[in-house]
Every structure is written in C-alpha cells, then in structure tokens.
mmCIF file of C-alpha atoms in Angstrom:
data_model
loop_
_atom_site.group_PDB
_atom_site.id
_atom_site.type_symbol
_atom_site.label_atom_id
_atom_site.label_comp_id
_atom_site.label_asym_id
_atom_site.label_seq_id
_atom_site.Cartn_x
_atom_site.Cartn_y
_atom_site.Cartn_z
ATOM 1 C CA UNK A 7 -37.596 -32.028 -22.094
ATOM 2 C CA UNK A 8 -34.329 -30.289 -22.877
ATOM 3 C CA UNK A 9 -34.045 -26.627 -21.924
ATOM 4 C CA UNK A 10 -32.106 -24.030 -23.905
ATOM 5 C CA UNK A 11 -29.709 -22.359 -21.507
ATOM 6 C CA UNK A 12 -28.257 -19.083 -22.749
ATOM 7 C CA UNK A 13 -24.776 -18.865 -21.272
ATOM 8 C CA UNK A 14 -23.131 -15.436 -21.242
ATOM 9 C CA UNK A 15 -19.641 -16.752 -21.994
ATOM 10 C CA UNK A 16 -20.713 -18.113 -25.380
ATOM 11 C CA UNK A 17 -19.414 -15.539 -27.840
ATOM 12 C CA UNK A 18 -19.800 -16.661 -31.466
ATOM 13 C CA UNK A 19 -17.141 -15.978 -34.047
ATOM 14 C CA UNK A 20 -17.292 -16.181 -37.842
ATOM 15 C CA UNK A 21 -13.919 -17.260 -39.184
ATOM 16 C CA UNK A 22 -14.450 -15.525 -42.547
ATOM 17 C CA UNK A 23 -15.368 -12.164 -40.997
ATOM 18 C CA UNK A 24 -13.075 -9.278 -41.956
ATOM 19 C CA UNK A 25 -11.882 -8.378 -38.466
ATOM 20 C CA UNK A 26 -10.627 -4.910 -39.362
ATOM 21 C CA UNK A 27 -13.994 -3.798 -40.721
ATOM 22 C CA UNK A 28 -16.231 -6.322 -38.927
ATOM 23 C CA UNK A 29 -17.861 -7.074 -42.275
ATOM 24 C CA UNK A 30 -18.540 -10.260 -44.226
ATOM 25 C CA UNK A 31 -17.507 -9.840 -47.868
ATOM 26 C CA UNK A 32 -19.141 -12.528 -49.965
ATOM 27 C CA UNK A 33 -16.490 -12.368 -52.685
ATOM 28 C CA UNK A 34 -13.859 -13.562 -50.184
ATOM 29 C CA UNK A 35 -15.887 -16.502 -48.830
ATOM 30 C CA UNK A 36 -16.252 -19.991 -50.228
ATOM 31 C CA UNK A 37 -19.349 -22.158 -50.424
ATOM 32 C CA UNK A 38 -19.341 -22.574 -46.643
ATOM 33 C CA UNK A 39 -18.768 -20.168 -43.756
ATOM 34 C CA UNK A 40 -17.564 -21.410 -40.382
ATOM 35 C CA UNK A 41 -18.960 -20.454 -36.981
ATOM 36 C CA UNK A 42 -17.576 -21.420 -33.578
ATOM 37 C CA UNK A 43 -16.726 -19.807 -30.224
ATOM 38 C CA UNK A 44 -14.266 -19.902 -27.374
ATOM 39 C CA UNK A 45 -14.981 -22.531 -24.673
ATOM 40 C CA UNK A 46 -17.345 -21.418 -21.907
ATOM 41 C CA UNK A 47 -16.876 -22.181 -18.232
ATOM 42 C CA UNK A 48 -19.402 -25.007 -17.987
ATOM 43 C CA UNK A 49 -18.704 -26.682 -21.329
ATOM 44 C CA UNK A 50 -19.049 -30.468 -21.506
ATOM 45 C CA UNK A 51 -19.617 -33.072 -24.185
ATOM 46 C CA UNK A 52 -23.135 -33.835 -22.934
ATOM 47 C CA UNK A 53 -24.396 -30.422 -23.958
ATOM 48 C CA UNK A 54 -25.601 -29.565 -27.429
ATOM 49 C CA UNK A 55 -25.108 -26.264 -29.224
ATOM 50 C CA UNK A 56 -27.425 -24.723 -31.808
ATOM 51 C CA UNK A 57 -26.300 -21.935 -34.103
ATOM 52 C CA UNK A 58 -28.908 -19.343 -35.061
ATOM 53 C CA UNK A 59 -28.470 -16.967 -37.997
ATOM 54 C CA UNK A 60 -31.069 -14.210 -38.071
ATOM 55 C CA UNK A 61 -33.176 -16.317 -35.682
ATOM 56 C CA UNK A 62 -33.107 -19.325 -38.005
ATOM 57 C CA UNK A 63 -31.503 -22.539 -36.773
ATOM 58 C CA UNK A 64 -28.568 -23.446 -38.997
ATOM 59 C CA UNK A 65 -27.398 -26.585 -37.197
ATOM 60 C CA UNK A 66 -26.946 -28.383 -33.865
ATOM 61 C CA UNK A 67 -23.892 -30.263 -32.595
ATOM 62 C CA UNK A 68 -22.280 -31.214 -29.245
ATOM 63 C CA UNK A 69 -18.997 -29.906 -27.898
ATOM 64 C CA UNK A 70 -16.134 -32.250 -28.752
ATOM 65 C CA UNK A 71 -12.798 -33.303 -27.361
ATOM 66 C CA UNK A 72 -9.776 -31.488 -28.699
ATOM 67 C CA UNK A 73 -7.419 -33.342 -31.022
ATOM 68 C CA UNK A 74 -5.096 -34.242 -28.154
ATOM 69 C CA UNK A 75 -8.028 -35.273 -25.938
ATOM 70 C CA UNK A 76 -7.079 -32.893 -23.135
ATOM 71 C CA UNK A 77 -10.001 -30.460 -23.269
ATOM 72 C CA UNK A 78 -13.560 -30.000 -24.473
ATOM 73 C CA UNK A 79 -14.002 -27.436 -27.236
ATOM 74 C CA UNK A 80 -17.077 -25.935 -28.926
ATOM 75 C CA UNK A 81 -18.296 -27.437 -32.193
ATOM 76 C CA UNK A 82 -17.406 -25.781 -35.468
ATOM 77 C CA UNK A 83 -20.366 -25.243 -37.778
ATOM 78 C CA UNK A 84 -20.048 -25.111 -41.560
ATOM 79 C CA UNK A 85 -23.060 -23.228 -42.944
ATOM 80 C CA UNK A 86 -23.932 -22.576 -46.570
ATOM 81 C CA UNK A 87 -22.791 -19.029 -47.241
ATOM 82 C CA UNK A 88 -25.347 -17.966 -49.828
ATOM 83 C CA UNK A 89 -28.221 -19.677 -48.009
ATOM 84 C CA UNK A 90 -27.777 -17.701 -44.810
ATOM 85 C CA UNK A 91 -26.014 -14.476 -45.831
ATOM 86 C CA UNK A 92 -27.332 -12.003 -48.395
ATOM 87 C CA UNK A 93 -25.494 -8.911 -49.614
ATOM 88 C CA UNK A 94 -26.934 -5.624 -48.451
ATOM 89 C CA UNK A 95 -28.272 -6.985 -45.152
ATOM 90 C CA UNK A 96 -27.113 -7.197 -41.553
ATOM 91 C CA UNK A 97 -26.604 -10.634 -40.035
ATOM 92 C CA UNK A 98 -27.033 -11.693 -36.407
ATOM 93 C CA UNK A 99 -25.389 -14.904 -35.185
ATOM 94 C CA UNK A 100 -25.715 -16.477 -31.758
ATOM 95 C CA UNK A 101 -25.204 -19.874 -30.128
ATOM 96 C CA UNK A 102 -27.622 -21.474 -27.677
ATOM 97 C CA UNK A 103 -26.545 -24.294 -25.347
ATOM 98 C CA UNK A 104 -28.925 -27.065 -24.271
ATOM 99 C CA UNK A 105 -28.303 -28.950 -21.012
ATOM 100 C CA UNK A 106 -29.420 -32.620 -21.184
ATOM 101 C CA UNK A 107 -30.844 -32.633 -17.636
ATOM 102 C CA UNK A 108 -32.639 -29.308 -18.033
ATOM 103 C CA UNK A 109 -30.914 -27.769 -15.005
ATOM 104 C CA UNK A 110 -30.516 -23.974 -15.059
ATOM 105 C CA UNK A 111 -27.135 -22.361 -15.402
ATOM 106 C CA UNK A 112 -26.379 -20.040 -12.465
ATOM 107 C CA UNK A 113 -24.842 -17.481 -14.833
ATOM 108 C CA UNK A 114 -27.703 -17.655 -17.325
ATOM 109 C CA UNK A 115 -28.202 -14.399 -19.214
ATOM 110 C CA UNK A 116 -28.718 -13.447 -22.838
ATOM 111 C CA UNK A 117 -26.096 -15.111 -24.938
ATOM 112 C CA UNK A 118 -23.782 -12.811 -26.870
ATOM 113 C CA UNK A 119 -24.855 -11.965 -30.402
ATOM 114 C CA UNK A 120 -22.437 -11.286 -33.235
ATOM 115 C CA UNK A 121 -23.880 -8.728 -35.669
ATOM 116 C CA UNK A 122 -22.245 -7.544 -38.870
ATOM 117 C CA UNK A 123 -23.071 -6.186 -42.337
ATOM 118 C CA UNK A 124 -22.940 -8.484 -45.349
ATOM 119 C CA UNK A 125 -21.452 -6.926 -48.486
ATOM 120 C CA UNK A 126 -21.172 -8.449 -51.951
ATOM 121 C CA UNK A 127 -17.630 -7.305 -52.648
ATOM 122 C CA UNK A 128 -14.720 -6.160 -50.487
ATOM 123 C CA UNK A 129 -13.820 -3.633 -53.174
ATOM 124 C CA UNK A 130 -16.815 -1.534 -52.077
ATOM 125 C CA UNK A 131 -14.905 -0.137 -49.098
ATOM 126 C CA UNK A 132 -12.071 1.036 -51.339
ATOM 127 C CA UNK A 133 -14.273 3.152 -53.603
ATOM 128 C CA UNK A 134 -15.384 6.744 -53.151
ATOM 129 C CA UNK A 135 -17.552 8.903 -55.407
ATOM 130 C CA UNK A 136 -17.964 12.674 -55.132
ATOM 131 C CA UNK A 137 -20.247 14.407 -57.630
ATOM 132 C CA UNK A 138 -20.813 18.060 -58.465
ATOM 133 C CA UNK A 139 -24.462 19.099 -58.459
ATOM 134 C CA UNK A 140 -26.969 21.403 -60.079
ATOM 135 C CA UNK A 141 -26.224 21.255 -63.811
ATOM 136 C CA UNK A 142 -29.201 21.482 -66.157
ATOM 137 C CA UNK A 143 -29.842 18.838 -68.778
ATOM 138 C CA UNK A 144 -28.729 18.713 -72.388
ATOM 139 C CA UNK A 145 -31.314 19.776 -74.960
ATOM 140 C CA UNK A 146 -31.354 19.839 -78.760
ATOM 141 C CA UNK A 147 -32.669 23.392 -78.416
ATOM 142 C CA UNK A 148 -29.273 24.418 -77.018
ATOM 143 C CA UNK A 149 -26.877 22.160 -78.955
ATOM 144 C CA UNK A 150 -23.765 24.260 -78.317
ATOM 145 C CA UNK A 151 -24.181 24.126 -74.525
ATOM 146 C CA UNK A 152 -23.262 21.115 -72.432
ATOM 147 C CA UNK A 153 -24.045 21.566 -68.734
ATOM 148 C CA UNK A 154 -22.629 18.675 -66.745
ATOM 149 C CA UNK A 155 -22.021 17.235 -63.335
ATOM 150 C CA UNK A 156 -18.639 15.619 -62.768
ATOM 151 C CA UNK A 157 -18.177 12.429 -60.744
ATOM 152 C CA UNK A 158 -14.723 12.161 -59.186
ATOM 153 C CA UNK A 159 -14.230 8.446 -58.564
ATOM 154 C CA UNK A 160 -11.395 7.134 -56.402
ATOM 155 C CA UNK A 161 -10.209 3.579 -55.943
ATOM 156 C CA UNK A 162 -7.236 1.229 -56.424
ATOM 157 C CA UNK A 163 -4.632 2.653 -58.804
ATOM 158 C CA UNK A 164 -4.822 1.387 -62.397
ATOM 159 C CA UNK A 165 -7.854 -0.829 -61.738
ATOM 160 C CA UNK A 166 -10.492 -1.048 -64.477
ATOM 161 C CA UNK A 167 -14.199 -0.905 -63.585
ATOM 162 C CA UNK A 168 -17.494 -0.215 -65.314
ATOM 163 C CA UNK A 169 -19.876 2.648 -64.512
ATOM 164 C CA UNK A 170 -23.612 2.284 -65.142
ATOM 165 C CA UNK A 171 -26.147 5.087 -65.397
ATOM 166 C CA UNK A 172 -29.566 5.301 -63.785
ATOM 167 C CA UNK A 173 -32.461 7.472 -64.919
ATOM 168 C CA UNK A 174 -31.620 10.048 -67.596
ATOM 169 C CA UNK A 175 -27.891 10.157 -66.713
ATOM 170 C CA UNK A 176 -25.481 9.531 -69.573
ATOM 171 C CA UNK A 177 -21.672 9.452 -69.799
ATOM 172 C CA UNK A 178 -20.341 12.307 -71.926
ATOM 173 C CA UNK A 179 -16.867 10.724 -72.026
ATOM 174 C CA UNK A 180 -18.200 7.953 -74.284
ATOM 175 C CA UNK A 181 -20.590 9.979 -76.423
ATOM 176 C CA UNK A 182 -23.617 9.863 -74.154
ATOM 177 C CA UNK A 183 -23.705 6.096 -73.570
ATOM 178 C CA UNK A 184 -25.467 4.413 -70.636
ATOM 179 C CA UNK A 185 -22.303 2.649 -69.460
ATOM 180 C CA UNK A 186 -18.634 3.495 -69.390
ATOM 181 C CA UNK A 187 -15.560 1.320 -68.865
ATOM 182 C CA UNK A 188 -12.854 3.335 -67.137
ATOM 183 C CA UNK A 189 -9.510 2.946 -65.378
ATOM 184 C CA UNK A 190 -8.139 4.705 -62.329
ATOM 185 C CA UNK A 191 -4.888 6.574 -62.898
ATOM 186 C CA UNK A 192 -1.714 5.940 -60.911
ATOM 187 C CA UNK A 193 -3.143 8.085 -58.101
ATOM 188 C CA UNK A 194 -6.345 6.054 -57.936
ATOM 189 C CA UNK A 195 -8.514 8.744 -59.491
ATOM 190 C CA UNK A 196 -10.855 9.019 -62.488
ATOM 191 C CA UNK A 197 -13.296 11.853 -63.311
ATOM 192 C CA UNK A 198 -16.399 11.044 -65.360
ATOM 193 C CA UNK A 199 -18.556 13.735 -66.977
ATOM 194 C CA UNK A 200 -22.268 13.128 -66.396
ATOM 195 C CA UNK A 201 -24.979 14.706 -68.514
ATOM 196 C CA UNK A 202 -28.752 14.447 -68.371
ATOM 197 C CA UNK A 203 -30.672 13.947 -71.605
ATOM 198 C CA UNK A 204 -33.821 16.041 -71.179
ATOM 199 C CA UNK A 205 -35.626 14.360 -74.067
ATOM 200 C CA UNK A 206 -35.604 11.108 -72.080
ATOM 201 C CA UNK A 207 -37.384 12.807 -69.192
ATOM 202 C CA UNK A 208 -39.847 14.668 -71.396
ATOM 203 C CA UNK A 209 -40.880 11.484 -73.185
ATOM 204 C CA UNK A 210 -41.701 9.865 -69.864
ATOM 205 C CA UNK A 211 -39.428 6.917 -70.639
ATOM 206 C CA UNK A 212 -37.272 7.461 -67.556
ATOM 207 C CA UNK A 213 -39.150 10.180 -65.714
ATOM 208 C CA UNK A 214 -39.791 7.971 -62.674
ATOM 209 C CA UNK A 215 -36.291 6.451 -62.486
ATOM 210 C CA UNK A 216 -33.942 8.328 -60.108
ATOM 211 C CA UNK A 217 -30.765 9.739 -61.637
ATOM 212 C CA UNK A 218 -27.770 7.810 -60.332
ATOM 213 C CA UNK A 219 -24.382 6.282 -61.081
ATOM 214 C CA UNK A 220 -23.319 2.760 -60.065
ATOM 215 C CA UNK A 221 -19.987 0.959 -60.260
ATOM 216 C CA UNK A 222 -19.545 -2.747 -60.992
ATOM 217 C CA UNK A 223 -16.663 -5.002 -61.849
ATOM 218 C CA UNK A 224 -16.382 -5.193 -65.623
ATOM 219 C CA UNK A 225 -18.850 -7.692 -67.043
ATOM 220 C CA UNK A 226 -20.578 -8.278 -63.688
ATOM 221 C CA UNK A 227 -23.858 -7.019 -62.254
ATOM 222 C CA UNK A 228 -23.287 -6.823 -58.481
ATOM 223 C CA UNK A 229 -23.249 -3.132 -57.561
ATOM 224 C CA UNK A 230 -20.141 -2.107 -55.627
ATOM 225 C CA UNK A 231 -21.269 1.447 -54.866
ATOM 226 C CA UNK A 232 -24.158 3.634 -56.005
ATOM 227 C CA UNK A 233 -24.655 7.392 -55.692
ATOM 228 C CA UNK A 234 -27.502 9.742 -56.644
ATOM 229 C CA UNK A 235 -26.789 12.390 -59.278
ATOM 230 C CA UNK A 236 -28.448 15.746 -58.581
ATOM 231 C CA UNK A 237 -29.245 17.828 -61.644
ATOM 232 C CA UNK A 238 -30.998 21.183 -61.878
ATOM 233 C CA UNK A 239 -32.591 23.257 -64.627
ATOM 234 C CA UNK A 240 -31.975 26.504 -66.455
ATOM 235 C CA UNK A 241 -32.947 29.364 -64.134
ATOM 236 C CA UNK A 242 -34.585 32.471 -65.662
ATOM 237 C CA UNK A 243 -32.602 35.685 -65.275
ATOM 238 C CA UNK A 244 -34.093 38.356 -62.999
ATOM 239 C CA UNK A 245 -33.497 42.033 -62.262
ATOM 240 C CA UNK A 246 -30.940 43.877 -64.383
ATOM 241 C CA UNK A 247 -29.581 40.567 -65.661
ATOM 242 C CA UNK A 248 -32.872 40.017 -67.499
ATOM 243 C CA UNK A 249 -32.040 42.982 -69.754
ATOM 244 C CA UNK A 250 -29.650 40.740 -71.695
ATOM 245 C CA UNK A 251 -29.851 37.225 -70.264
ATOM 246 C CA UNK A 252 -32.652 34.709 -70.695
ATOM 247 C CA UNK A 253 -31.529 31.883 -68.396
ATOM 248 C CA UNK A 254 -28.505 30.172 -66.899
ATOM 249 C CA UNK A 255 -27.404 26.731 -65.756
ATOM 250 C CA UNK A 256 -24.725 26.757 -63.068
ATOM 251 C CA UNK A 257 -23.445 23.990 -60.826
ATOM 252 C CA UNK A 258 -24.502 24.723 -57.267
ATOM 253 C CA UNK A 259 -22.082 22.277 -55.596
ATOM 254 C CA UNK A 260 -18.484 21.916 -56.747
ATOM 255 C CA UNK A 261 -15.428 19.931 -55.669
ATOM 256 C CA UNK A 262 -12.534 21.907 -54.221
ATOM 257 C CA UNK A 263 -9.620 19.999 -55.715
ATOM 258 C CA UNK A 264 -8.334 22.553 -58.226
ATOM 259 C CA UNK A 265 -9.201 20.216 -61.109
ATOM 260 C CA UNK A 266 -12.920 19.502 -61.211
ATOM 261 C CA UNK A 267 -14.785 21.977 -63.395
ATOM 262 C CA UNK A 268 -18.094 23.630 -62.591
ATOM 263 C CA UNK A 269 -19.909 24.721 -65.748
ATOM 264 C CA UNK A 270 -21.838 27.964 -66.321
ATOM 265 C CA UNK A 271 -24.065 27.696 -69.418
ATOM 266 C CA UNK A 272 -25.815 30.891 -70.530
ATOM 267 C CA UNK A 273 -28.723 31.598 -72.881
ATOM 268 C CA UNK A 274 -29.010 35.239 -73.967
ATOM 269 C CA UNK A 275 -32.262 37.129 -74.468
ATOM 270 C CA UNK A 276 -31.320 37.824 -78.093
ATOM 271 C CA UNK A 277 -30.925 34.420 -79.801
ATOM 272 C CA UNK A 278 -28.891 35.976 -82.612
ATOM 273 C CA UNK A 279 -26.417 37.822 -80.369
ATOM 274 C CA UNK A 280 -22.708 37.489 -81.144
ATOM 275 C CA UNK A 281 -20.741 39.383 -78.523
ATOM 276 C CA UNK A 282 -18.052 39.102 -75.886
ATOM 277 C CA UNK A 283 -18.984 37.934 -72.380
ATOM 278 C CA UNK A 284 -16.838 39.280 -69.555
ATOM 279 C CA UNK A 285 -16.435 37.082 -66.495
ATOM 280 C CA UNK A 286 -15.819 38.231 -62.921
ATOM 281 C CA UNK A 287 -14.652 35.652 -60.381
ATOM 282 C CA UNK A 288 -14.259 35.812 -56.613
ATOM 283 C CA UNK A 289 -10.734 35.416 -55.292
ATOM 284 C CA UNK A 290 -9.981 31.705 -55.073
ATOM 285 C CA UNK A 291 -11.739 30.829 -58.326
ATOM 286 C CA UNK A 292 -9.929 30.118 -61.573
ATOM 287 C CA UNK A 293 -11.293 30.136 -65.111
ATOM 288 C CA UNK A 294 -10.955 26.679 -66.649
ATOM 289 C CA UNK A 295 -9.196 26.497 -70.006
ATOM 290 C CA UNK A 296 -12.052 24.503 -71.475
ATOM 291 C CA UNK A 297 -15.630 23.363 -71.060
ATOM 292 C CA UNK A 298 -17.020 20.003 -72.096
ATOM 293 C CA UNK A 299 -18.364 21.440 -75.356
ATOM 294 C CA UNK A 300 -15.622 23.808 -76.542
ATOM 295 C CA UNK A 301 -12.381 25.604 -75.721
ATOM 296 C CA UNK A 302 -12.147 28.842 -73.740
ATOM 297 C CA UNK A 303 -11.408 32.003 -75.692
ATOM 298 C CA UNK A 304 -9.524 33.863 -72.975
ATOM 299 C CA UNK A 305 -9.065 37.620 -73.243
ATOM 300 C CA UNK A 306 -7.592 40.198 -70.862
ATOM 301 C CA UNK A 307 -9.647 43.257 -71.850
ATOM 302 C CA UNK A 308 -10.699 45.260 -68.773
ATOM 303 C CA UNK A 309 -8.396 42.955 -66.795
ATOM 304 C CA UNK A 310 -11.228 40.422 -66.878
ATOM 305 C CA UNK A 311 -11.322 37.038 -68.589
ATOM 306 C CA UNK A 312 -13.916 36.603 -71.290
ATOM 307 C CA UNK A 313 -15.478 34.133 -73.666
ATOM 308 C CA UNK A 314 -17.540 34.572 -76.800
ATOM 309 C CA UNK A 315 -21.311 34.681 -77.078
ATOM 310 C CA UNK A 316 -22.206 32.851 -80.298
ATOM 311 C CA UNK A 317 -25.774 32.681 -81.586
ATOM 312 C CA UNK A 318 -27.069 33.845 -78.235
ATOM 313 C CA UNK A 319 -25.223 31.251 -76.151
ATOM 314 C CA UNK A 320 -22.051 31.191 -74.037
ATOM 315 C CA UNK A 321 -20.370 28.755 -71.694
ATOM 316 C CA UNK A 322 -17.363 28.685 -69.370
ATOM 317 C CA UNK A 323 -15.981 26.641 -66.492
ATOM 318 C CA UNK A 324 -14.399 27.458 -63.131
ATOM 319 C CA UNK A 325 -12.364 25.561 -60.521
ATOM 320 C CA UNK A 326 -11.416 26.147 -56.879
ATOM 321 C CA UNK A 327 -8.588 24.842 -54.713
ATOM 322 C CA UNK A 328 -10.235 25.515 -51.350
ATOM 323 C CA UNK A 329 -13.686 24.839 -49.895
ATOM 324 C CA UNK A 330 -16.068 27.776 -49.655
ATOM 325 C CA UNK A 331 -18.898 29.593 -51.386
ATOM 326 C CA UNK A 332 -17.811 31.703 -54.337
ATOM 327 C CA UNK A 333 -19.575 34.185 -56.598
ATOM 328 C CA UNK A 334 -19.390 34.020 -60.394
ATOM 329 C CA UNK A 335 -20.456 37.098 -62.379
ATOM 330 C CA UNK A 336 -20.807 37.841 -66.096
ATOM 331 C CA UNK A 337 -21.945 40.659 -68.385
ATOM 332 C CA UNK A 338 -21.978 41.198 -72.171
ATOM 333 C CA UNK A 339 -19.683 43.786 -73.707
ATOM 334 C CA UNK A 340 -22.614 45.475 -75.442
ATOM 335 C CA UNK A 341 -24.747 45.816 -72.308
ATOM 336 C CA UNK A 342 -22.616 46.152 -69.180
ATOM 337 C CA UNK A 343 -25.595 47.027 -66.971
ATOM 338 C CA UNK A 344 -26.931 43.500 -67.405
ATOM 339 C CA UNK A 345 -24.922 41.743 -64.695
ATOM 340 C CA UNK A 346 -25.587 38.058 -64.013
ATOM 341 C CA UNK A 347 -24.324 36.448 -60.813
ATOM 342 C CA UNK A 348 -24.402 32.926 -59.376
ATOM 343 C CA UNK A 349 -22.960 31.252 -56.286
ATOM 344 C CA UNK A 350 -21.195 27.893 -56.142
ATOM 345 C CA UNK A 351 -20.396 26.018 -52.933
ATOM 346 C CA UNK A 352 -17.142 24.088 -53.309
ATOM 347 C CA UNK A 353 -16.641 21.145 -50.955
ATOM 348 C CA UNK A 354 -13.659 18.974 -50.108
ATOM 349 C CA UNK A 355 -13.488 15.412 -51.390
ATOM 350 C CA UNK A 356 -15.200 13.044 -48.980
ATOM 351 C CA UNK A 357 -12.993 11.114 -46.617
ATOM 352 C CA UNK A 358 -9.764 12.703 -47.819
ATOM 353 C CA UNK A 359 -7.266 10.775 -49.924
ATOM 354 C CA UNK A 360 -7.506 7.026 -50.254
ATOM 355 C CA UNK A 361 -4.630 5.074 -48.740
#
C-alpha cells in the first residue's frame, strides 16, 4: 500500500495569486487556476503528488522531466477555478507526496500549506467608504427637514460604479431611490447622501433588514464592498432647552475633511413658531452654506450665525477640518434661555488618501 509522505520542502504556489496582496481575485482568473511548487530534495519521477484544496483532492500526477530532460520538476495542476474557489472564503492548498515503496522520508513533517483569501473582484481593495452616523430618519410629519448620513466613497478616478441600498436606506442624490449610479471625480472621490425612510420601518416592510450600502460594478450583482449605515432618532430636548425645543436630530459621528456636512435638524415646541435661530459653534467648526433640504440664511447679528425657524422647524449643517469632538449650540431669538447643545465626534477618513 502506498503511503502519503508529507515532505517539508513541498511549498505549493498558485500562479494566479496576487503576490502583493496574497489574495486570489476571481475576476483576474480564467476557467482554470494552476498549482505547482519548487522541486523538493528527494523528488523523483516514481513519486506521485496529490493537490488538496480545502482538504479535498483536486488531482494526482507524478513529477516529470523538464523540457530539456536535465532535471525532475513537480507537476503543474490545472484546477477548475469556480469549482474549488468561492468568493468570500479562505482557501488552503497543500501538496502531498506518495512514495511507491512506502518508505518513510527522514525529513517528514507537515507539508507547507498555502492559505489565502478569495475575493470576487480585485477592485474591492481599491475602494473605501466612510459614513457619518446618527442622523434620524425622514418623516412626512417633518417634510421640511432632511436629516442625513453622508457616505464618502473613494476609488479609481473617473470610474463609474453603482451603489445599492439595504434596509430603509435611500439615496437622496437621486430622489430617494434604492440604487444610484455614480462616478468618482478626478481625485477619486464621491459623496453620497443617505437618508432613512421611517415609513418603511414603521410598516414592517424592512424593519428586520439591516441598513447598509453596497457597491457593485454597473449592471452586475457581485458586491465589491459593503458597509453598515448607522442612523439615530430625534432626541427629546431636556432641561432649559425644553422651554423652546421639542426634539433634535444631530449626526453623532462626522468626517473631518472640511467638506462633509453634519446635519442638525430641530423641531420646536411651538409648531407655528417663525423666528430666528442663533447658532454657536466650537472653534474648529464651520457653518455649512447649505443643508440637503434648503439653503442657509446666514446672519451676523450678535456676532453669531443664524438660520430661520419656519413653522416650528429649523435645520443647519456644520463641517470640521480636524478630528475631535465639538459642541454645537443653538437658541431662538425670542427665548434665549432655551439653549440646546449637541456634540459631534469628527474622525479622519479611514486609511488616508488612496494612491
């Protein structure tokens, strides 16, 4: 009976493996993938070699003579790519050598195993998504307010991709649709405004589906990258703020790039109130010149910026250049003792700039 001898010098290699990232990208591989190794010290043509992929035998063959007949070289296995490698898994490849006479190898130890992740598309490693957090959902009861999270997506300059929503997430840039075709600018950047439709949650239609955003190549279904989207709710005002304010939605996590807006959406206690809302910002914060629902109405009274309260509602946006936790305050002109304050933690973009 033949004995499988595991020889330590047998180190498998996958020719299609991306050596820089030690990853197999299925979109760069043909119908077959090729596995071989460097010669081991005791190699001879009377041995046989079996390749195992995730502990499943994928073929057996003997070592062969080189083309010039001067040396014995390991066999080269062609295995069906999509039979043995599935995206989103890790693969383990090893080679076992069988000696015809069953004699043990004096250097016998565990053979080397090549392990690597299998990914559907090489583009995945070039994409990054950072998303602000904490915005409440959109409701027909507050039609003039549009709390939102913003996804800052980075990838290859000028490339066009498609974004898909999960759960109650919708893309404000395309009128609240479930998908959005977008292009990166010349710097490899594209912001997308994400809103949550509360009526979808309340109806139970999507209550159990996690909120998320996924990217795919246009017209395809293989997900390149997927990220959760973290929304919040309107928070009731407390203390002195409750004298004039009913509730507020405010992003809790922002992106410190000087461009990405965090939205503060305010519901006043008096639903018929038309007044001026003064805004007080920590040093390092800037008032955005717009929100996603309307334009800012900037004013310099009291050396503070302001916006208008219309029908008991107000909204403004802020940005920050540097990471840190900042305070955002507001009070109505007619009731200065009612002071509302919220904190936003601004974070740097993940992984820095893309190369």
